[in-house]
Structure formats: C-alpha cells, structure tokens
Amino acid sequence: MSGVDTVRGIAYQQAQGVLQAVGVLEDPDLGGLRVEGTDDAVDIELLGRDGTLRHAIQVKVRATDYTWGESALLTVLKRWAVLPSAAHASFEFLTDGRLGPSGQRVQQVLTSAAEGDTDALARLLGVGMDDPVYIALGKATIRQDPSNTGALLARAERQVAAMLPSARTDEDLREQATKAVDRLFRALFDFTSNPEPHHREMDRQIIAALLGVPAEQSPAHRWATARASYLEAATHSVVQDAIVPSVADMQVQVPSLSRQHERREGAVFNLPVEDGA
C-alpha cells in the first residue's frame, strides 16, 4: 500500500469518526465513542452512558476499479463475530467502495436477517442457529458511503451548525462550524494514536467542548434557523477552508483536505476485481 493510499484510508476513517462523534451528541442514549478498537476488527466503537459497547464500525476504503466480494466481506464480519462484545453489540461494515455480485448477496442476507428472515444467513455461514457467529451477524450490516473526505467533513459542519447558537452572520456561522469540525478532526488523530484503550475514549463532554456546543441538547432545542442559514450560505460558497490535520507518530504527511476539491485516487487493496462470483 502506497503512502497516498494510506493517507486516503486514514482520512476517510477519521472523517467518518467525526460524523460518529457528532452523532453521539444527537443520541441521548450514547455516552461517547472509542477509536481504534479491538484487534483491528473495529475502528469506531459507540458507547452507552454506562460505558458498554452498543455499536461497532469497521471502516474500509476501496478504489473504484475494485469491488467487495463474499470472501473478503465474510473475513471482516467473522473477525468481529468471534469477539466477546459481538454477543450484545451491533456491527457495521462501512466502505466507500462498490460491492460485487456476491458482495451484494451478503448485504441482502444481512438485511433480511435484521428483518427477521434468518434462514439465508444460516445457509451462507454453514452453521446452526445456535452458533455464536450466526447470532452475532444477525446484528450486522453493510453500508456504502461513497462520499470523499471533504464531503464527509462538510456534512459534519452542517450538523454542527444546527447545534451552534445563532451567529451574527451566515459567514460567522460557517466559520464557527468549520473551526469546530477542524478541532474535532485533529483531536481524533491524537486519540487514535494513544496505545492505551481508555485514552482512546472520547466522552460526550469532551466532544461538546471541542465543538463549542452543549453536551446535552435535544433536537427540539437546536437552532433550525441557523441550520437553514448555514445551508443557504454553504450552497453559494465556492471555496471553503482547508484542514491540515496534525498526526502524531505517523511517517506519512497528511495533505490539506479541501472541502470541495479533494481527489480520490489509488487502490487501497491490491486485490483483483471480483469475477461475478
């Protein structure tokens, strides 16, 4: 994997982490999140108010010339399913890549299992319905989000703008939201690089402080007018600020991530395109 590929994967993962962190403040049942989870099976963990794992996410990028097939997907899913937390938490495989025909079948099987039709999942895994892997994957999903890093961060800015107190002008609101997301983006890199698991946890108070918003805020109390103003201003904005994240202990230099003009390039996994399996 080249340095460019590595940076693209890290940036996409961190941007998804920013979105999940903002989402913690939008869910009253969540108390925080942890980044870089267990044994490379999990990248983002959403924690309940009591600190227990509620939802785990594995984030992977894929070049446009390559697809996810059944074998690769089951490898990731089974790596999660054997962990102790899989017995009670849900799991999500999140990728910017395309699914091949067999990958689409795996996605559909998981969707059907979540809706109560679990026979296809048992056949896919070749195990009985009392098998721990089968039980764990009944709570698993595959989600595709093809947005590049810049678009993901712009999405986070819109969400944060809805939480911020009303600013004097649209420009002020846009600047506040951009700076807030930048702070969170940088902080996640620092948390990710820490070798101690408990130091990779970011609770809702820390997230709120980084964003400059209340830690406890119901949707009814958000500033809908501010959100609308931000969206209108963002629509007419051509060039937005860039983020230059500082990454601890990394041997690759992370380039500026333009909100509007980031290019997606390079194959992250040197695997062949799926042959219609």
CSV table of C-alpha atoms in Angstrom, one decimal:
chain,number,residue,atom,x,y,z
A,1,MET,CA,0.0,0.0,0.0
A,2,SER,CA,1.5,3.4,-1.0
A,3,GLY,CA,1.7,6.4,1.2
A,4,VAL,CA,-1.1,8.1,-0.8
A,5,ASP,CA,-3.3,5.1,-0.4
A,6,THR,CA,-2.6,5.0,3.3
A,7,VAL,CA,-3.4,8.7,3.8
A,8,ARG,CA,-6.7,8.4,1.8
A,9,GLY,CA,-7.8,5.5,4.0
A,10,ILE,CA,-6.8,7.2,7.3
A,11,ALA,CA,-8.5,10.5,6.2
A,12,TYR,CA,-11.7,8.7,5.2
A,13,GLN,CA,-11.8,6.8,8.5
A,14,GLN,CA,-11.2,9.9,10.6
A,15,ALA,CA,-13.9,11.8,8.7
A,16,GLN,CA,-16.3,9.0,9.5
A,17,GLY,CA,-15.2,9.2,13.1
A,18,VAL,CA,-16.0,12.9,13.2
A,19,LEU,CA,-19.5,12.2,11.9
A,20,GLN,CA,-20.0,9.5,14.5
A,21,ALA,CA,-18.7,11.8,17.3
A,22,VAL,CA,-21.2,14.4,16.3
A,23,GLY,CA,-23.9,11.7,16.2
A,24,VAL,CA,-23.1,10.9,19.9
A,25,LEU,CA,-24.4,14.3,20.9
A,26,GLU,CA,-27.6,13.6,18.8
A,27,ASP,CA,-28.3,10.4,20.6
A,28,PRO,CA,-29.3,10.7,24.3
A,29,ASP,CA,-28.5,7.0,24.9
A,30,LEU,CA,-24.8,7.4,24.0
A,31,GLY,CA,-22.1,8.5,26.3
A,32,GLY,CA,-19.1,8.6,24.0
A,33,LEU,CA,-17.0,6.7,21.4
A,34,ARG,CA,-13.7,4.9,21.2
A,35,VAL,CA,-11.5,4.9,18.2
A,36,GLU,CA,-9.1,2.1,17.0
A,37,GLY,CA,-10.9,-0.7,18.7
A,38,THR,CA,-10.1,-4.4,19.3
A,39,ASP,CA,-7.6,-6.4,17.3
A,40,ASP,CA,-8.1,-4.4,14.1
A,41,ALA,CA,-11.7,-5.8,13.9
A,42,VAL,CA,-13.2,-2.4,14.9
A,43,ASP,CA,-12.3,1.2,14.0
A,44,ILE,CA,-15.0,3.1,15.8
A,45,GLU,CA,-17.0,2.0,18.9
A,46,LEU,CA,-20.1,3.8,20.1
A,47,LEU,CA,-20.5,3.5,23.9
A,48,GLY,CA,-23.6,3.7,26.0
A,49,ARG,CA,-24.0,6.0,29.0
A,50,ASP,CA,-22.8,3.1,31.2
A,51,GLY,CA,-19.7,2.6,29.1
A,52,THR,CA,-20.8,-0.6,27.4
A,53,LEU,CA,-20.3,-1.1,23.7
A,54,ARG,CA,-23.5,-0.5,21.7
A,55,HIS,CA,-22.4,-0.4,18.1
A,56,ALA,CA,-19.1,-1.2,16.4
A,57,ILE,CA,-17.9,0.0,13.0
A,58,GLN,CA,-15.2,-1.2,10.7
A,59,VAL,CA,-14.3,1.4,8.0
A,60,LYS,CA,-12.6,0.4,4.8
A,61,VAL,CA,-11.8,2.3,1.6
A,62,ARG,CA,-11.8,0.7,-1.9
A,63,ALA,CA,-10.6,2.0,-5.2
A,64,THR,CA,-13.2,2.4,-7.9
A,65,ASP,CA,-11.6,-0.4,-10.0
A,66,TYR,CA,-12.1,-3.0,-7.2
A,67,THR,CA,-15.2,-4.5,-5.5
A,68,TRP,CA,-16.0,-6.2,-2.3
A,69,GLY,CA,-16.9,-9.9,-2.7
A,70,GLU,CA,-18.3,-12.5,-0.4
A,71,SER,CA,-15.0,-13.9,0.8
A,72,ALA,CA,-13.5,-10.5,1.7
A,73,LEU,CA,-16.7,-9.4,3.5
A,74,LEU,CA,-17.1,-12.6,5.5
A,75,THR,CA,-13.5,-12.4,6.6
A,76,VAL,CA,-14.2,-9.0,8.1
A,77,LEU,CA,-17.6,-10.0,9.5
A,78,LYS,CA,-16.3,-13.2,11.2
A,79,ARG,CA,-13.3,-11.3,12.7
A,80,TRP,CA,-15.9,-9.2,14.6
A,81,ALA,CA,-18.3,-12.1,15.3
A,82,VAL,CA,-15.8,-14.0,17.5
A,83,LEU,CA,-15.2,-11.1,19.8
A,84,PRO,CA,-16.9,-11.2,23.2
A,85,SER,CA,-18.7,-7.9,22.6
A,86,ALA,CA,-20.4,-9.3,19.5
A,87,ALA,CA,-22.8,-11.2,21.7
A,88,HIS,CA,-24.6,-7.9,22.7
A,89,ALA,CA,-23.5,-5.1,20.3
A,90,SER,CA,-24.4,-4.5,16.7
A,91,PHE,CA,-21.8,-4.2,13.9
A,92,GLU,CA,-21.5,-2.2,10.7
A,93,PHE,CA,-19.1,-2.6,7.8
A,94,LEU,CA,-18.7,0.8,6.3
A,95,THR,CA,-17.0,1.4,2.9
A,96,ASP,CA,-16.7,3.9,0.1
A,97,GLY,CA,-16.3,1.1,-2.3
A,98,ARG,CA,-18.6,-0.9,-4.6
A,99,LEU,CA,-20.0,-4.4,-3.9
A,100,GLY,CA,-19.6,-7.1,-6.4
A,101,PRO,CA,-22.4,-9.5,-7.2
A,102,SER,CA,-21.6,-11.9,-4.3
A,103,GLY,CA,-21.0,-8.9,-2.0
A,104,GLN,CA,-24.4,-7.6,-2.8
A,105,ARG,CA,-25.8,-11.0,-1.9
A,106,VAL,CA,-24.1,-10.9,1.5
A,107,GLN,CA,-25.5,-7.4,2.1
A,108,GLN,CA,-29.0,-8.6,1.2
A,109,VAL,CA,-28.7,-11.6,3.5
A,110,LEU,CA,-27.8,-9.4,6.4
A,111,THR,CA,-30.6,-7.0,5.7
A,112,SER,CA,-33.1,-9.9,5.6
A,113,ALA,CA,-31.7,-11.3,8.9
A,114,ALA,CA,-32.2,-7.9,10.5
A,115,GLU,CA,-35.8,-8.0,9.4
A,116,GLY,CA,-36.4,-11.5,10.9
A,117,ASP,CA,-35.6,-13.8,7.9
A,118,THR,CA,-32.5,-15.6,9.2
A,119,ASP,CA,-32.6,-18.8,7.1
A,120,ALA,CA,-30.4,-17.3,4.4
A,121,LEU,CA,-27.8,-16.2,6.9
A,122,ALA,CA,-27.5,-19.7,8.4
A,123,ARG,CA,-27.0,-21.1,4.9
A,124,LEU,CA,-24.5,-18.5,4.0
A,125,LEU,CA,-22.4,-19.3,7.1
A,126,GLY,CA,-23.0,-23.0,7.0
A,127,VAL,CA,-23.7,-23.1,10.8
A,128,GLY,CA,-26.6,-23.8,13.1
A,129,MET,CA,-28.8,-21.1,14.5
A,130,ASP,CA,-27.2,-21.6,18.0
A,131,ASP,CA,-23.7,-20.8,16.6
A,132,PRO,CA,-22.2,-17.6,18.2
A,133,VAL,CA,-21.1,-16.3,14.8
A,134,TYR,CA,-24.6,-16.7,13.4
A,135,ILE,CA,-26.1,-14.9,16.4
A,136,ALA,CA,-23.6,-12.0,16.2
A,137,LEU,CA,-24.0,-11.5,12.4
A,138,GLY,CA,-27.8,-11.3,12.8
A,139,LYS,CA,-27.0,-7.7,14.1
A,140,ALA,CA,-24.5,-6.8,11.4
A,141,THR,CA,-25.0,-4.5,8.4
A,142,ILE,CA,-23.0,-3.4,5.3
A,143,ARG,CA,-23.3,0.3,4.4
A,144,GLN,CA,-21.8,2.1,1.5
A,145,ASP,CA,-20.9,5.8,1.7
A,146,PRO,CA,-19.0,6.9,-1.5
A,147,SER,CA,-18.5,10.5,-0.3
A,148,ASN,CA,-14.9,11.7,-0.2
A,149,THR,CA,-13.3,13.1,2.9
A,150,GLY,CA,-14.1,16.7,2.1
A,151,ALA,CA,-17.8,15.9,1.6
A,152,LEU,CA,-18.0,14.0,4.8
A,153,LEU,CA,-16.5,16.9,6.8
A,154,ALA,CA,-18.9,19.3,5.1
A,155,ARG,CA,-21.7,17.1,6.2
A,156,ALA,CA,-20.4,17.2,9.8
A,157,GLU,CA,-20.2,21.0,9.5
A,158,ARG,CA,-23.9,21.2,8.6
A,159,GLN,CA,-24.8,19.0,11.6
A,160,VAL,CA,-22.7,21.1,14.0
A,161,ALA,CA,-24.1,24.4,12.6
A,162,ALA,CA,-27.5,23.2,13.7
A,163,MET,CA,-26.2,22.9,17.3
A,164,LEU,CA,-24.4,26.2,17.5
A,165,PRO,CA,-26.1,29.3,18.9
A,166,SER,CA,-27.2,31.7,16.2
A,167,ALA,CA,-24.3,33.8,14.8
A,168,ARG,CA,-24.4,37.4,13.7
A,169,THR,CA,-24.0,36.5,10.1
A,170,ASP,CA,-24.0,33.4,7.8
A,171,GLU,CA,-20.3,33.8,7.4
A,172,ASP,CA,-19.7,33.7,11.1
A,173,LEU,CA,-21.8,30.6,11.5
A,174,ARG,CA,-20.0,28.9,8.6
A,175,GLU,CA,-16.6,29.8,10.2
A,176,GLN,CA,-17.6,28.6,13.6
A,177,ALA,CA,-18.8,25.3,12.3
A,178,THR,CA,-15.7,24.8,10.2
A,179,LYS,CA,-13.4,25.6,13.1
A,180,ALA,CA,-15.3,23.3,15.4
A,181,VAL,CA,-15.1,20.3,13.0
A,182,ASP,CA,-11.4,21.0,12.4
A,183,ARG,CA,-10.8,20.8,16.2
A,184,LEU,CA,-12.6,17.5,16.5
A,185,PHE,CA,-10.8,16.1,13.4
A,186,ARG,CA,-7.4,17.0,14.9
A,187,ALA,CA,-8.3,15.7,18.3
A,188,LEU,CA,-9.4,12.3,16.9
A,189,PHE,CA,-6.0,11.8,15.5
A,190,ASP,CA,-4.4,12.4,18.9
A,191,PHE,CA,-6.8,9.9,20.5
A,192,THR,CA,-6.3,7.3,17.8
A,193,SER,CA,-2.5,7.3,18.3
A,194,ASN,CA,-2.7,6.6,22.0
A,195,PRO,CA,-1.7,3.0,22.9
A,196,GLU,CA,-4.0,2.8,25.9
A,197,PRO,CA,-7.6,1.8,25.1
A,198,HIS,CA,-9.1,4.0,27.8
A,199,HIS,CA,-7.2,7.0,26.5
A,200,ARG,CA,-8.8,6.4,23.1
A,201,GLU,CA,-12.3,7.1,24.5
A,202,MET,CA,-13.9,10.5,23.9
A,203,ASP,CA,-17.0,11.1,26.0
A,204,ARG,CA,-19.8,13.4,25.1
A,205,GLN,CA,-18.5,16.2,27.4
A,206,ILE,CA,-15.2,16.2,25.5
A,207,ILE,CA,-16.9,16.2,22.1
A,208,ALA,CA,-19.2,19.0,23.1
A,209,ALA,CA,-16.3,21.1,24.5
A,210,LEU,CA,-14.3,20.6,21.2
A,211,LEU,CA,-17.3,21.7,19.2
A,212,GLY,CA,-18.4,24.5,21.5
A,213,VAL,CA,-21.9,23.2,21.9
A,214,PRO,CA,-23.9,21.9,24.9
A,215,ALA,CA,-23.3,18.3,25.8
A,216,GLU,CA,-27.0,17.7,26.4
A,217,GLN,CA,-29.2,19.1,23.7
A,218,SER,CA,-32.4,17.7,22.4
A,219,PRO,CA,-33.3,18.1,18.7
A,220,ALA,CA,-36.2,20.4,19.6
A,221,HIS,CA,-33.8,22.9,21.2
A,222,ARG,CA,-31.5,23.1,18.2
A,223,TRP,CA,-31.3,26.3,16.1
A,224,ALA,CA,-33.3,25.4,13.0
A,225,THR,CA,-32.9,28.9,11.6
A,226,ALA,CA,-29.2,28.8,12.0
A,227,ARG,CA,-29.1,25.5,10.2
A,228,ALA,CA,-31.1,26.8,7.3
A,229,SER,CA,-28.9,29.9,7.1
A,230,TYR,CA,-25.8,27.8,7.0
A,231,LEU,CA,-27.1,25.5,4.3
A,232,GLU,CA,-28.0,28.5,2.2
A,233,ALA,CA,-24.6,30.1,2.7
A,234,ALA,CA,-22.8,26.8,2.0
A,235,THR,CA,-24.7,26.4,-1.2
A,236,HIS,CA,-23.3,29.6,-2.5
A,237,SER,CA,-19.8,29.0,-1.3
A,238,VAL,CA,-17.3,28.1,-3.9
A,239,VAL,CA,-14.1,27.7,-1.9
A,240,GLN,CA,-14.0,26.6,1.7
A,241,ASP,CA,-11.2,26.4,4.3
A,242,ALA,CA,-8.8,23.5,4.2
A,243,ILE,CA,-8.0,21.2,7.0
A,244,VAL,CA,-4.4,20.3,7.7
A,245,PRO,CA,-4.5,17.6,10.4
A,246,SER,CA,-1.5,17.0,12.6
A,247,VAL,CA,-0.9,13.3,13.1
A,248,ALA,CA,1.2,12.0,15.9
A,249,ASP,CA,3.7,9.3,15.2
A,250,MET,CA,2.8,9.0,11.5
A,251,GLN,CA,5.5,8.6,8.9
A,252,VAL,CA,3.4,9.9,6.0
A,253,GLN,CA,2.5,13.5,5.6
A,254,VAL,CA,-1.3,14.2,5.5
A,255,PRO,CA,-2.1,16.8,2.8
A,256,SER,CA,-4.6,19.5,3.1
A,257,LEU,CA,-8.1,18.2,2.6
A,258,SER,CA,-10.2,20.6,0.6
A,259,ARG,CA,-13.9,20.5,1.3
A,260,GLN,CA,-14.8,21.0,-2.4
A,261,HIS,CA,-12.0,19.6,-4.5
A,262,GLU,CA,-10.4,16.6,-2.8
A,263,ARG,CA,-9.5,13.9,-5.3
A,264,ARG,CA,-10.0,10.2,-4.7
A,265,GLU,CA,-7.1,8.2,-6.1
A,266,GLY,CA,-5.2,4.9,-5.8
A,267,ALA,CA,-6.2,1.4,-4.9
A,268,VAL,CA,-6.0,0.7,-1.2
A,269,PHE,CA,-6.2,-3.1,-1.6
A,270,ASN,CA,-4.2,-4.8,-4.3
A,271,LEU,CA,-6.9,-7.4,-5.0
A,272,PRO,CA,-8.4,-8.3,-8.3
A,273,VAL,CA,-11.8,-7.2,-9.4
A,274,GLU,CA,-14.4,-9.8,-8.4
A,275,ASP,CA,-15.3,-12.1,-11.3
A,276,GLY,CA,-19.0,-12.0,-10.9
A,277,ALA,CA,-19.0,-14.5,-8.0
